[in-house]
Amino acid sequence: MHYDYVVVGAGLAGLTIAERAANEGNKKVLVIERRGHIGGNVYDSYNEDGILIHNYGPHIFHTNDKEVYDYLSKFTKWNDFWHRVLTYVDGNLIPMPITVETVNKLYNLNLSTKEFEAFIKEEAEDIEEIRTSKDVALSKVGENIYNLFFKNYTIKQWGIDPGEIDTSVISRIPIRFNRDTRYFADKYQGMPRHGYTKMCENMLQNKNIKIMLNTDYKEVKDDITYDKLIYTGQTDEFYDFEYGKLAYRSLEFKFETFDQESYQEAPVVNYPNDYDFTRITEFKKLTWQDHKKTTILKEYPQAEGEPYYPFPTKECKEHFAKYQAKMEQEENTYFLGRLAEYRYYNMDAVVRSALDLYNRIK
């Protein structure tokens, strides 16, 4: 069978390409997905108690990119949602990100925003060359806040010290010199009103798109031909691990349902210093679902398992560069997304990247 586009992977990256090719380009598209569902890691579903959960951890949409927001708004209505996170430190729940409210609650102070800015500047260390995530944190907030909020959380998340990790990890964590305790400050924020899976289903409503679930691309590739291949899976697997396996960090998810309407004060509570899990998510506080029970999720980072996060070290980037050299030699094969490009992507960024790629190759 011949297709204009074959898309490997039914996450947001692949679905965006498939939708554009079918609807804007009127092309015949085959989407091949190894899992038994579409949506990739944004997949959500109703559990046995009828509570909508995010099966692969919490996903909150936020962006400053109006084009991306308008694009996804064609496939879903949004609940306006402003994400808030608390961090459990020394027996107290402290607002995250780092703002004047965080420091005031942490140290039982009553600083103004101007006094807070002076406080942080006093705490911050003067580091000549910023090379690691530890350097980033120390240069922004100093050793005490780094130790309380960032050090142990990062060690749990990645299994190594922040001093060994690329600057990108902690650089994503916001610090604000105001009283805004929202986790994200982006202009457009929200949750799909009927869930991410429904949004993804709406993206695929075109007779030109065929979907094969529970299918390994390698097992069917000899039976199909195409003009363009969009690959969103692991690059090392695409090349049969020619240069060895790339390092990824995985997660174990443990869901629990309680016969009560609420479990915790915020949608997400981080646990940097206590327990083996990194955070607890309570889904009803994300989805606004009305239900007499509530479901939570504890996340346990681990080395083995489903690949979720490309490993952010210099050595791992150099390892990927060997594959990248081969990727750049491909004709009519395009690598897209977190796994294929071996980089961290927020949802809006991966959609933006997919839209840009489609516009280049259409």
Tab-separated table of C-alpha atoms in Angstrom, residues 67-207:
chain	number	residue	atom	x	y	z
A	67	GLU	CA	-0.924	30.187	16.542
A	68	VAL	CA	-0.452	26.938	18.471
A	69	TYR	CA	-3.288	27.827	20.854
A	70	ASP	CA	-5.622	28.699	17.968
A	71	TYR	CA	-4.637	25.529	16.123
A	72	LEU	CA	-5.462	23.206	19.032
A	73	SER	CA	-8.603	25.230	19.790
A	74	LYS	CA	-10.040	23.862	16.543
A	75	PHE	CA	-10.183	20.455	18.201
A	76	THR	CA	-11.212	21.287	21.761
A	77	LYS	CA	-12.852	23.859	23.974
A	78	TRP	CA	-10.802	24.767	27.033
A	79	ASN	CA	-11.397	25.068	30.734
A	80	ASP	CA	-9.407	28.122	31.801
A	81	PHE	CA	-6.997	26.571	34.251
A	82	TRP	CA	-4.190	28.234	36.175
A	83	HIS	CA	-1.868	25.568	37.495
A	84	ARG	CA	-0.695	25.843	41.082
A	85	VAL	CA	1.898	23.671	42.786
A	86	LEU	CA	2.820	23.280	46.434
A	87	THR	CA	6.079	21.832	47.746
A	88	TYR	CA	6.277	19.880	50.994
A	89	VAL	CA	9.289	21.239	52.915
A	90	ASP	CA	9.955	20.707	56.624
A	91	GLY	CA	6.335	19.810	57.316
A	92	ASN	CA	4.904	22.822	55.489
A	93	LEU	CA	3.271	23.252	52.095
A	94	ILE	CA	5.153	26.040	50.334
A	95	PRO	CA	4.019	27.712	47.062
A	96	MET	CA	6.068	26.894	43.992
A	97	PRO	CA	7.604	28.579	41.937
A	98	ILE	CA	9.925	30.708	44.041
A	99	THR	CA	8.175	34.014	44.716
A	100	VAL	CA	7.912	36.431	47.644
A	101	GLU	CA	5.110	34.205	48.996
A	102	THR	CA	7.445	31.195	48.983
A	103	VAL	CA	10.163	32.942	50.989
A	104	ASN	CA	7.710	34.567	53.401
A	105	LYS	CA	6.100	31.227	54.254
A	106	LEU	CA	9.393	29.357	54.341
A	107	TYR	CA	11.111	31.749	56.754
A	108	ASN	CA	8.002	33.211	58.466
A	109	LEU	CA	8.764	36.666	57.072
A	110	ASN	CA	6.652	39.490	55.673
A	111	LEU	CA	8.844	40.798	52.859
A	112	SER	CA	7.575	43.152	50.192
A	113	THR	CA	8.353	42.266	46.581
A	114	LYS	CA	11.193	44.802	46.584
A	115	GLU	CA	12.601	43.358	49.817
A	116	PHE	CA	12.267	39.862	48.370
A	117	GLU	CA	14.310	40.835	45.323
A	118	ALA	CA	17.054	42.177	47.606
A	119	PHE	CA	16.841	39.005	49.738
A	120	ILE	CA	17.298	36.720	46.712
A	121	LYS	CA	20.186	38.792	45.362
A	122	GLU	CA	21.858	38.471	48.750
A	123	GLU	CA	21.333	34.697	48.776
A	124	ALA	CA	22.400	34.090	45.163
A	125	GLU	CA	25.973	32.978	44.575
A	126	ASP	CA	28.272	34.620	42.068
A	127	ILE	CA	29.243	31.773	39.748
A	128	GLU	CA	31.677	32.658	37.003
A	129	GLU	CA	30.657	29.980	34.519
A	130	ILE	CA	27.202	28.371	34.519
A	131	ARG	CA	27.740	24.802	33.367
A	132	THR	CA	25.255	22.638	35.280
A	133	SER	CA	21.777	22.732	36.798
A	134	LYS	CA	23.361	23.135	40.226
A	135	ASP	CA	25.169	26.259	38.991
A	136	VAL	CA	21.872	27.641	37.677
A	137	ALA	CA	20.080	27.145	40.987
A	138	LEU	CA	22.902	28.493	43.156
A	139	SER	CA	23.283	31.556	40.939
A	140	LYS	CA	19.548	32.296	41.158
A	141	VAL	CA	18.528	31.434	44.735
A	142	GLY	CA	21.602	30.428	46.735
A	143	GLU	CA	22.504	27.294	48.657
A	144	ASN	CA	19.713	27.143	51.252
A	145	ILE	CA	16.761	27.280	48.828
A	146	TYR	CA	18.687	25.041	46.430
A	147	ASN	CA	19.086	22.400	49.163
A	148	LEU	CA	15.459	22.619	50.305
A	149	PHE	CA	13.693	22.669	46.937
A	150	PHE	CA	15.929	21.524	44.110
A	151	LYS	CA	18.831	19.287	45.119
A	152	ASN	CA	17.060	16.176	46.391
A	153	TYR	CA	14.145	16.478	43.967
A	154	THR	CA	16.604	16.487	41.065
A	155	ILE	CA	18.530	13.537	42.517
A	156	LYS	CA	15.272	11.571	42.811
A	157	GLN	CA	14.151	12.564	39.323
A	158	TRP	CA	17.408	11.789	37.515
A	159	GLY	CA	19.346	9.509	39.830
A	160	ILE	CA	22.418	11.773	39.761
A	161	ASP	CA	23.522	15.019	41.390
A	162	PRO	CA	22.388	18.327	39.781
A	163	GLY	CA	26.089	19.145	39.426
A	164	GLU	CA	26.254	16.486	36.697
A	165	ILE	CA	23.167	17.613	34.775
A	166	ASP	CA	22.811	20.030	31.885
A	167	THR	CA	21.616	23.568	32.674
A	168	SER	CA	18.296	23.015	30.860
A	169	VAL	CA	16.702	21.025	33.708
A	170	ILE	CA	16.592	23.662	36.451
A	171	SER	CA	16.473	26.566	33.984
A	172	ARG	CA	12.846	25.592	33.299
A	173	ILE	CA	11.858	26.249	36.925
A	174	PRO	CA	10.474	29.793	37.232
A	175	ILE	CA	11.496	32.345	39.845
A	176	ARG	CA	9.372	35.490	40.023
A	177	PHE	CA	9.921	38.781	41.792
A	178	ASN	CA	6.227	39.230	42.488
A	179	ARG	CA	3.309	37.524	44.257
A	180	ASP	CA	2.135	35.450	41.275
A	181	THR	CA	2.025	31.858	42.550
A	182	ARG	CA	0.762	30.343	39.289
A	183	TYR	CA	3.231	27.719	38.122
A	184	PHE	CA	3.121	29.046	34.548
A	185	ALA	CA	2.875	32.681	33.493
A	186	ASP	CA	1.960	32.026	29.843
A	187	LYS	CA	-0.824	34.020	28.205
A	188	TYR	CA	-2.803	30.948	27.156
A	189	GLN	CA	-3.393	28.219	29.724
A	190	GLY	CA	-6.048	25.552	30.026
A	191	MET	CA	-7.216	21.965	30.106
A	192	PRO	CA	-9.147	20.395	27.207
A	193	ARG	CA	-12.748	20.461	28.390
A	194	HIS	CA	-13.412	16.851	27.437
A	195	GLY	CA	-9.881	15.543	27.885
A	196	TYR	CA	-6.755	15.209	25.769
A	197	THR	CA	-7.824	11.935	24.169
A	198	LYS	CA	-11.013	13.520	22.829
A	199	MET	CA	-8.946	16.409	21.430
A	200	CYS	CA	-6.631	13.924	19.718
A	201	GLU	CA	-9.577	11.983	18.292
A	202	ASN	CA	-10.912	15.202	16.808
A	203	MET	CA	-7.551	15.828	15.125
A	204	LEU	CA	-7.904	12.537	13.257
A	205	GLN	CA	-11.408	13.069	11.839
A	206	ASN	CA	-10.488	12.735	8.194
A	207	LYS	CA	-11.064	9.822	5.807
